[in-house]
mmCIF file of C-alpha atoms in Angstrom:
data_model
loop_
_atom_site.group_PDB
_atom_site.id
_atom_site.type_symbol
_atom_site.label_atom_id
_atom_site.label_comp_id
_atom_site.label_asym_id
_atom_site.label_seq_id
_atom_site.Cartn_x
_atom_site.Cartn_y
_atom_site.Cartn_z
ATOM 1 C CA MET A 177 0.000 0.000 0.000
ATOM 2 C CA TYR A 178 2.875 2.368 0.773
ATOM 3 C CA TRP A 179 4.228 1.909 -2.753
ATOM 4 C CA LEU A 180 0.852 2.929 -4.150
ATOM 5 C CA PHE A 181 1.009 6.070 -1.998
ATOM 6 C CA LEU A 182 4.462 6.812 -3.389
ATOM 7 C CA ILE A 183 3.259 6.418 -6.976
ATOM 8 C CA LEU A 184 0.298 8.687 -6.236
ATOM 9 C CA ALA A 185 2.682 11.237 -4.733
ATOM 10 C CA GLY A 186 4.716 11.204 -7.950
ATOM 11 C CA VAL A 187 1.647 11.519 -10.158
ATOM 12 C CA PHE A 188 0.361 14.461 -8.122
ATOM 13 C CA GLU A 189 3.797 16.061 -8.337
ATOM 14 C CA VAL A 190 3.671 15.856 -12.128
ATOM 15 C CA GLY A 191 0.165 17.343 -12.069
ATOM 16 C CA GLY A 192 1.414 20.131 -9.841
ATOM 17 C CA ILE A 193 4.336 20.941 -12.121
ATOM 18 C CA ILE A 194 2.132 20.962 -15.224
ATOM 19 C CA ASN A 195 -0.211 23.382 -13.466
ATOM 20 C CA LEU A 196 2.761 25.478 -12.359
ATOM 21 C CA LYS A 197 3.549 25.996 -16.042
ATOM 22 C CA LEU A 198 -0.091 26.915 -16.698
ATOM 23 C CA THR A 199 -0.159 29.532 -13.911
ATOM 24 C CA GLU A 200 1.992 31.853 -16.048
ATOM 25 C CA GLY A 201 3.781 33.263 -13.025
ATOM 26 C CA PHE A 202 0.792 32.718 -10.722
ATOM 27 C CA SER A 203 -1.243 35.180 -12.785
ATOM 28 C CA LYS A 204 -4.012 32.649 -13.539
ATOM 29 C CA LEU A 205 -6.207 31.626 -10.608
ATOM 30 C CA LYS A 206 -7.505 28.191 -11.661
ATOM 31 C CA PRO A 207 -4.120 26.592 -12.445
ATOM 32 C CA THR A 208 -2.673 28.233 -9.318
ATOM 33 C CA ILE A 209 -5.341 26.557 -7.189
ATOM 34 C CA PHE A 210 -4.707 23.211 -8.913
ATOM 35 C CA PHE A 211 -0.951 23.641 -8.428
ATOM 36 C CA ILE A 212 -1.385 24.188 -4.682
ATOM 37 C CA LEU A 213 -3.878 21.307 -4.392
ATOM 38 C CA PHE A 214 -1.740 18.827 -6.344
ATOM 39 C CA MET A 215 1.458 19.728 -4.509
ATOM 40 C CA CYS A 216 -0.250 19.413 -1.123
ATOM 41 C CA LEU A 217 -1.581 15.996 -2.142
ATOM 42 C CA SER A 218 1.851 15.037 -3.447
ATOM 43 C CA PHE A 219 3.565 15.922 -0.167
ATOM 44 C CA PHE A 220 0.803 14.234 1.830
ATOM 45 C CA PHE A 221 1.137 10.940 -0.058
ATOM 46 C CA LEU A 222 4.935 11.186 0.033
ATOM 47 C CA SER A 223 4.861 11.638 3.800
ATOM 48 C CA VAL A 224 2.528 8.662 4.241
ATOM 49 C CA SER A 225 4.661 6.467 1.986
ATOM 50 C CA LEU A 226 7.792 7.342 3.973
ATOM 51 C CA ILE A 227 6.270 5.663 7.042
ATOM 52 C CA GLU A 228 7.376 2.325 5.559
ATOM 53 C CA ILE A 229 9.673 3.157 2.648
ATOM 54 C CA PRO A 230 13.178 4.393 3.467
ATOM 55 C CA ILE A 231 13.632 8.076 2.613
ATOM 56 C CA SER A 232 16.644 7.318 0.419
ATOM 57 C CA ILE A 233 14.468 5.124 -1.790
ATOM 58 C CA GLY A 234 11.159 6.999 -1.484
ATOM 59 C CA TYR A 235 12.495 10.452 -2.207
ATOM 60 C CA GLY A 236 14.573 9.196 -5.124
ATOM 61 C CA ILE A 237 11.596 7.469 -6.700
ATOM 62 C CA TRP A 238 9.277 10.440 -6.053
ATOM 63 C CA THR A 239 11.775 12.794 -7.670
ATOM 64 C CA GLY A 240 12.308 10.429 -10.593
ATOM 65 C CA ILE A 241 8.589 10.099 -11.273
ATOM 66 C CA GLY A 242 8.241 13.877 -11.159
ATOM 67 C CA ALA A 243 11.237 14.510 -13.400
ATOM 68 C CA SER A 244 10.470 11.910 -16.042
ATOM 69 C CA GLY A 245 6.740 12.640 -16.030
ATOM 70 C CA SER A 246 7.348 16.371 -16.376
ATOM 71 C CA VAL A 247 9.755 15.903 -19.270
ATOM 72 C CA LEU A 248 7.420 13.553 -21.123
ATOM 73 C CA LEU A 249 4.294 15.638 -20.581
ATOM 74 C CA GLY A 250 6.219 18.797 -21.466
ATOM 75 C CA MET A 251 7.055 17.261 -24.828
ATOM 76 C CA PHE A 252 3.487 16.199 -25.522
ATOM 77 C CA LEU A 253 1.384 18.959 -23.946
ATOM 78 C CA PHE A 254 3.616 21.981 -24.521
ATOM 79 C CA LYS A 255 5.282 20.877 -27.753
ATOM 80 C CA GLU A 256 8.743 21.005 -26.200
ATOM 81 C CA PRO A 257 11.489 19.627 -28.444
ATOM 82 C CA LYS A 258 11.679 15.860 -28.728
ATOM 83 C CA ASN A 259 14.902 14.096 -29.587
ATOM 84 C CA ALA A 260 16.467 10.712 -29.110
ATOM 85 C CA LYS A 261 18.979 11.921 -26.504
ATOM 86 C CA LYS A 262 16.247 13.329 -24.287
ATOM 87 C CA LEU A 263 14.205 10.137 -24.558
ATOM 88 C CA VAL A 264 17.244 7.978 -23.738
ATOM 89 C CA LEU A 265 17.968 10.088 -20.662
ATOM 90 C CA VAL A 266 14.348 9.853 -19.491
ATOM 91 C CA ALA A 267 14.537 6.099 -20.027
ATOM 92 C CA GLY A 268 17.631 6.162 -17.802
ATOM 93 C CA ILE A 269 15.656 7.906 -15.057
ATOM 94 C CA ILE A 270 12.880 5.334 -15.359
ATOM 95 C CA PHE A 271 15.457 2.525 -15.254
ATOM 96 C CA CYS A 272 16.886 4.006 -12.051
ATOM 97 C CA ILE A 273 13.399 4.279 -10.506
ATOM 98 C CA VAL A 274 12.668 0.634 -11.263
ATOM 99 C CA SER A 275 16.109 -0.372 -9.975
ATOM 100 C CA LEU A 276 15.542 1.462 -6.697
ATOM 101 C CA LYS A 277 12.253 -0.384 -6.272
ATOM 102 C CA LEU A 278 13.878 -3.732 -7.000
ATOM 103 C CA ILE A 279 16.578 -3.338 -4.349
ATOM 104 C CA THR A 280 14.046 -2.829 -1.533
#
């Protein structure tokens, strides 16, 4: 169950970061509210997951989910440049996330 909380924390982090982009410097109310909501949920689920998961593993996985999810959604939602190098590096992050999970 704690791993599910960690995954949810990562997904909410990605949602928060996407909404941070949409706030346009916190000048738009709706995405600002969603940013605050998603980040609060992300930190809540991260804190719950860290009850059982070591912080060295949990924080690394949470950060990796946020980083890789933000890069991928940035490419697809905001038409950021896509190239093979970027995709290989994101695959490396995902590999590291899976590896961290496997060693626990």
